[in-house]
Amino acid sequence: AGAAAEARFISSAKGKGLFATKNIRKGETVFVERPVVSSQFLWNALYNYRACDHCLRALETAEENAQRLLGRSSLVLPHPEQCSIRKDLHQQCPRCQVTYCSAECRQAALEQYHQVLCLGPSRDDPTHPLNKLQEAWRNMHYPPETSSIMLMARMVATIKQAKDKEWWIKAFSQFCSKTANEEEEIVHKLLGDKFKGQLELLRLLFTEALYDEYLSRWFTPEGFRSLFALVGTNGQGIGT
């Protein structure tokens, strides 16, 4: 049967697009791919929606989810056998205790970016540079959330850890890019009217937490704005 859709390059302004390769029936899966990088929304995490730190699959059972959302710890849902959450497979990072849905996700995160971003015993230390960055982002970007500064942090960490850094830079540069004016519009949309001051504050905190000589352009005002706009344009927010 083959895939129902394929990705094709449209133009440098639009980047890639998804094109149907055959008639698609209702309910059919059109396209599946792994995100290049993903991260849970920061307010979503703060409100204790427990998700795998790598693939974002839920970690709480349907019953736990209903109990939390309704504020009723005594609630019992019928048919627990229909729930697909497998708690026996969940694993934590032994250093910082973030939780994964499986050994595979823990290993994938460790190999791609988590060695750089693991907070270890500083996970709850508000003075840690990564925690300061996340706190600043939360104070600028209230729910409903559309993006996360940690997507950019994971991009930097991925390249820091990579043996083939150029491959990853090329992968990120394939996403469509914008003119300086278009970038400003995207940042304005994400951060609101005070975006210039907020963007500079984020850049300073981002630099303090993650600076890397190899990626020095991403930490300049222009490079950081481009990176920000790249995530704003190509990010896909998923609410649950």
Coordinates of N, CA, C and O in Angstrom, one line a residue, residues 36-42 112-113 116-117 130 133-134 137 140-141 146-161 168-169 172 175 183 186-187 190-191 198-207 209-212 215 217-236:
V36 N 12.3 16.1 15.4 CA 13.8 16.3 15.5 C 14.2 16.5 17.0 O 15.1 16.0 17.5
V37 N 13.3 17.3 17.6 CA 13.5 17.5 19.1 C 12.1 17.9 19.6 O 11.3 18.5 18.9
S38 N 11.9 17.4 20.9 CA 10.6 17.8 21.5 C 10.8 18.1 23.0 O 11.8 17.7 23.6
S39 N 9.8 18.8 23.5 CA 9.9 19.2 24.9 C 8.5 19.5 25.5 O 7.8 20.1 24.8
Q40 N 8.3 19.1 26.7 CA 7.0 19.4 27.3 C 6.8 20.9 27.6 O 7.8 21.5 28.0
F41 N 5.6 21.4 27.4 CA 5.4 22.8 27.8 C 5.7 23.0 29.2 O 5.4 22.1 30.1
L42 N 6.3 24.1 29.6 CA 6.8 24.3 31.0 C 5.7 24.5 32.0 O 5.8 24.0 33.1
Q112 N 21.2 11.7 22.9 CA 21.0 12.9 22.1 C 21.4 14.2 22.8 O 22.0 15.1 22.2
Y113 N 20.9 14.4 24.0 CA 21.0 15.8 24.6 C 21.1 15.8 26.1 O 21.5 16.8 26.7
V116 N 24.1 16.9 28.5 CA 24.4 18.4 28.7 C 23.3 19.0 29.6 O 23.6 19.9 30.4
L117 N 22.1 18.6 29.5 CA 21.0 19.3 30.2 C 20.6 18.7 31.6 O 19.8 19.2 32.3
L130 N 19.9 26.9 34.0 CA 18.8 26.3 33.2 C 17.5 26.6 33.9 O 16.5 26.8 33.2
L133 N 16.5 30.2 33.3 CA 16.0 30.3 31.9 C 14.5 29.9 31.8 O 13.7 30.6 31.2
Q134 N 14.2 28.8 32.5 CA 12.9 28.2 32.4 C 11.9 29.1 33.2 O 10.8 29.4 32.7
W137 N 11.1 32.1 31.1 CA 10.2 31.8 30.0 C 8.8 31.7 30.5 O 7.9 32.2 29.9
M140 N 7.1 34.9 30.9 CA 6.8 35.6 29.6 C 5.7 34.9 28.8 O 5.1 35.6 28.0
H141 N 5.6 33.7 29.0 CA 4.8 32.9 28.1 C 3.8 32.0 28.9 O 4.0 30.9 29.2
T146 N 2.3 27.8 23.4 CA 2.5 27.5 22.0 C 3.9 27.0 21.7 O 4.2 26.6 20.6
S147 N 4.8 27.2 22.7 CA 6.2 26.9 22.4 C 6.9 26.7 23.8 O 6.4 27.0 24.8
S148 N 8.2 26.4 23.7 CA 9.0 26.2 24.9 C 10.5 26.6 24.6 O 11.0 26.1 23.6
I149 N 11.1 27.4 25.4 CA 12.5 27.7 25.3 C 13.4 26.5 25.3 O 14.5 26.4 24.8
M150 N 12.9 25.4 26.0 CA 13.6 24.2 26.1 C 13.8 23.4 24.8 O 14.7 22.6 24.6
L151 N 13.0 23.7 23.8 CA 13.2 23.2 22.4 C 14.6 23.7 21.9 O 15.4 22.9 21.4
M152 N 14.8 25.0 22.1 CA 16.1 25.5 21.7 C 17.3 25.0 22.5 O 18.3 24.8 22.0
A153 N 17.0 24.8 23.8 CA 18.1 24.3 24.7 C 18.4 22.9 24.2 O 19.6 22.5 24.2
R154 N 17.4 22.1 23.9 CA 17.7 20.7 23.4 C 18.4 20.7 22.0 O 19.2 19.8 21.8
M155 N 18.1 21.7 21.2 CA 18.8 21.8 19.9 C 20.3 22.1 20.2 O 21.2 21.4 19.6
V156 N 20.6 23.0 21.1 CA 22.0 23.3 21.4 C 22.7 22.1 22.0 O 23.8 21.7 21.6
A157 N 22.0 21.5 23.0 CA 22.6 20.3 23.7 C 22.8 19.1 22.7 O 23.8 18.4 22.8
T158 N 21.9 19.0 21.7 CA 22.1 17.9 20.7 C 23.4 18.1 19.9 O 24.1 17.2 19.7
I159 N 23.6 19.4 19.5 CA 24.8 19.6 18.8 C 26.1 19.5 19.6 O 27.1 19.0 19.2
K160 N 26.0 20.0 20.9 CA 27.1 19.9 21.8 C 27.5 18.4 22.0 O 28.7 18.1 22.0
Q161 N 26.5 17.5 22.1 CA 26.8 16.1 22.3 C 27.2 15.3 21.0 O 27.8 14.3 21.1
W168 N 23.9 17.7 12.2 CA 22.8 18.3 13.0 C 22.5 19.7 12.6 O 21.4 20.1 12.4
I169 N 23.6 20.5 12.4 CA 23.4 21.9 12.0 C 22.7 21.9 10.6 O 21.7 22.7 10.4
F172 N 18.9 21.1 11.1 CA 18.2 22.3 11.6 C 18.0 23.3 10.6 O 17.0 24.0 10.5
F175 N 15.0 23.6 7.9 CA 13.7 24.2 8.2 C 13.6 25.6 7.5 O 14.7 26.2 7.4
E183 N 11.1 37.6 11.1 CA 11.5 37.1 12.3 C 11.0 37.9 13.5 O 10.5 37.4 14.5
I186 N 7.4 37.2 14.2 CA 7.2 35.9 14.9 C 7.5 36.0 16.4 O 6.7 35.5 17.2
V187 N 8.6 36.7 16.7 CA 9.0 36.9 18.1 C 7.9 37.7 18.8 O 7.6 37.4 19.9
L190 N 5.0 35.6 19.7 CA 5.3 34.7 20.8 C 5.4 35.4 22.1 O 4.9 34.9 23.1
L191 N 6.0 36.6 22.1 CA 6.3 37.2 23.4 C 5.4 38.5 23.7 O 5.4 38.9 24.9
Q198 N 12.4 41.4 26.3 CA 12.3 40.0 26.8 C 13.2 39.1 26.0 O 13.8 38.2 26.6
L199 N 13.3 39.3 24.7 CA 14.2 38.5 23.9 C 15.7 38.6 24.4 O 16.4 37.6 24.4
E200 N 16.1 39.9 24.7 CA 17.4 40.1 25.1 C 17.7 39.4 26.5 O 18.8 38.8 26.7
L201 N 16.7 39.5 27.4 CA 16.9 38.8 28.7 C 17.0 37.3 28.5 O 17.9 36.7 29.1
L202 N 16.2 36.7 27.6 CA 16.2 35.3 27.3 C 17.6 34.9 26.7 O 18.2 33.9 27.1
R203 N 18.1 35.8 25.8 CA 19.4 35.5 25.2 C 20.5 35.5 26.2 O 21.4 34.6 26.2
L204 N 20.5 36.4 27.2 CA 21.5 36.5 28.2 C 21.5 35.2 29.1 O 22.5 34.6 29.4
L205 N 20.2 34.8 29.5 CA 20.1 33.6 30.3 C 20.4 32.3 29.5 O 21.0 31.4 30.1
F206 N 20.1 32.3 28.3 CA 20.4 31.2 27.4 C 21.9 31.0 27.2 O 22.4 29.9 27.3
T207 N 22.6 32.2 27.1 CA 24.0 32.2 26.9 C 24.7 31.7 28.2 O 25.6 30.9 28.2
A209 N 23.5 29.7 30.4 CA 23.2 28.3 30.6 C 23.9 27.4 29.6 O 24.3 26.2 30.0
L210 N 24.1 27.8 28.4 CA 24.4 26.9 27.3 C 25.5 27.3 26.3 O 25.7 26.6 25.4
Y211 N 26.1 28.4 26.6 CA 27.1 28.9 25.5 C 28.0 27.9 25.0 O 28.6 27.1 25.8
D212 N 28.2 27.9 23.7 CA 29.1 27.0 23.0 C 29.8 27.7 21.9 O 29.2 28.3 21.1
L215 N 28.8 27.1 18.3 CA 27.5 27.6 17.9 C 27.4 29.1 18.2 O 26.3 29.6 18.4
R217 N 27.3 31.8 16.8 CA 26.3 32.7 16.1 C 24.9 32.6 16.7 O 24.2 33.6 16.7
W218 N 24.5 31.4 17.2 CA 23.2 31.3 17.8 C 23.0 32.2 19.0 O 21.9 32.4 19.5
F219 N 24.1 32.6 19.6 CA 24.1 33.4 20.9 C 24.2 34.9 20.7 O 24.1 35.6 21.6
T220 N 24.4 35.3 19.4 CA 24.4 36.7 19.1 C 23.0 37.2 19.0 O 22.1 36.4 18.8
P221 N 22.7 38.5 19.1 CA 21.3 39.0 19.0 C 20.6 38.5 17.8 O 19.4 38.0 17.8
E222 N 21.3 38.6 16.6 CA 20.7 38.2 15.3 C 20.5 36.7 15.3 O 19.4 36.2 14.8
G223 N 21.5 36.0 15.6 CA 21.4 34.5 15.6 C 20.4 33.9 16.5 O 19.6 33.0 16.2
F224 N 20.3 34.5 17.7 CA 19.3 34.1 18.7 C 17.9 34.3 18.2 O 17.0 33.5 18.3
R225 N 17.7 35.5 17.6 CA 16.4 35.9 17.1 C 16.0 34.9 15.9 O 14.8 34.4 15.9
S226 N 17.0 34.5 15.1 CA 16.7 33.6 14.0 C 16.3 32.2 14.6 O 15.4 31.5 14.1
L227 N 17.1 31.8 15.6 CA 16.8 30.5 16.2 C 15.4 30.5 16.9 O 14.6 29.5 16.7
F228 N 15.0 31.6 17.5 CA 13.7 31.8 18.1 C 12.6 31.7 17.1 O 11.6 31.0 17.2
A229 N 12.9 32.4 15.9 CA 11.9 32.4 14.9 C 11.8 31.0 14.2 O 10.7 30.6 13.8
L230 N 12.9 30.3 14.1 CA 12.9 29.0 13.5 C 11.9 28.1 14.3 O 11.1 27.3 13.8
V231 N 12.1 28.1 15.7 CA 11.2 27.3 16.6 C 9.7 27.8 16.5 O 8.8 27.0 16.4
G232 N 9.6 29.1 16.4 CA 8.2 29.7 16.4 C 7.5 29.3 15.1 O 6.3 29.1 15.0
T233 N 8.3 29.2 14.0 CA 7.7 28.9 12.7 C 7.4 27.4 12.5 O 6.4 27.0 12.0
N234 N 8.4 26.6 13.0 CA 8.3 25.2 12.7 C 7.9 24.3 13.8 O 7.7 23.1 13.6
G235 N 7.7 24.9 15.0 CA 7.3 24.1 16.2 C 5.8 23.7 16.0 O 5.0 24.4 15.4
Q236 N 5.5 22.5 16.6 CA 4.2 22.0 16.5 C 3.7 21.8 18.0 O 4.2 20.9 18.7

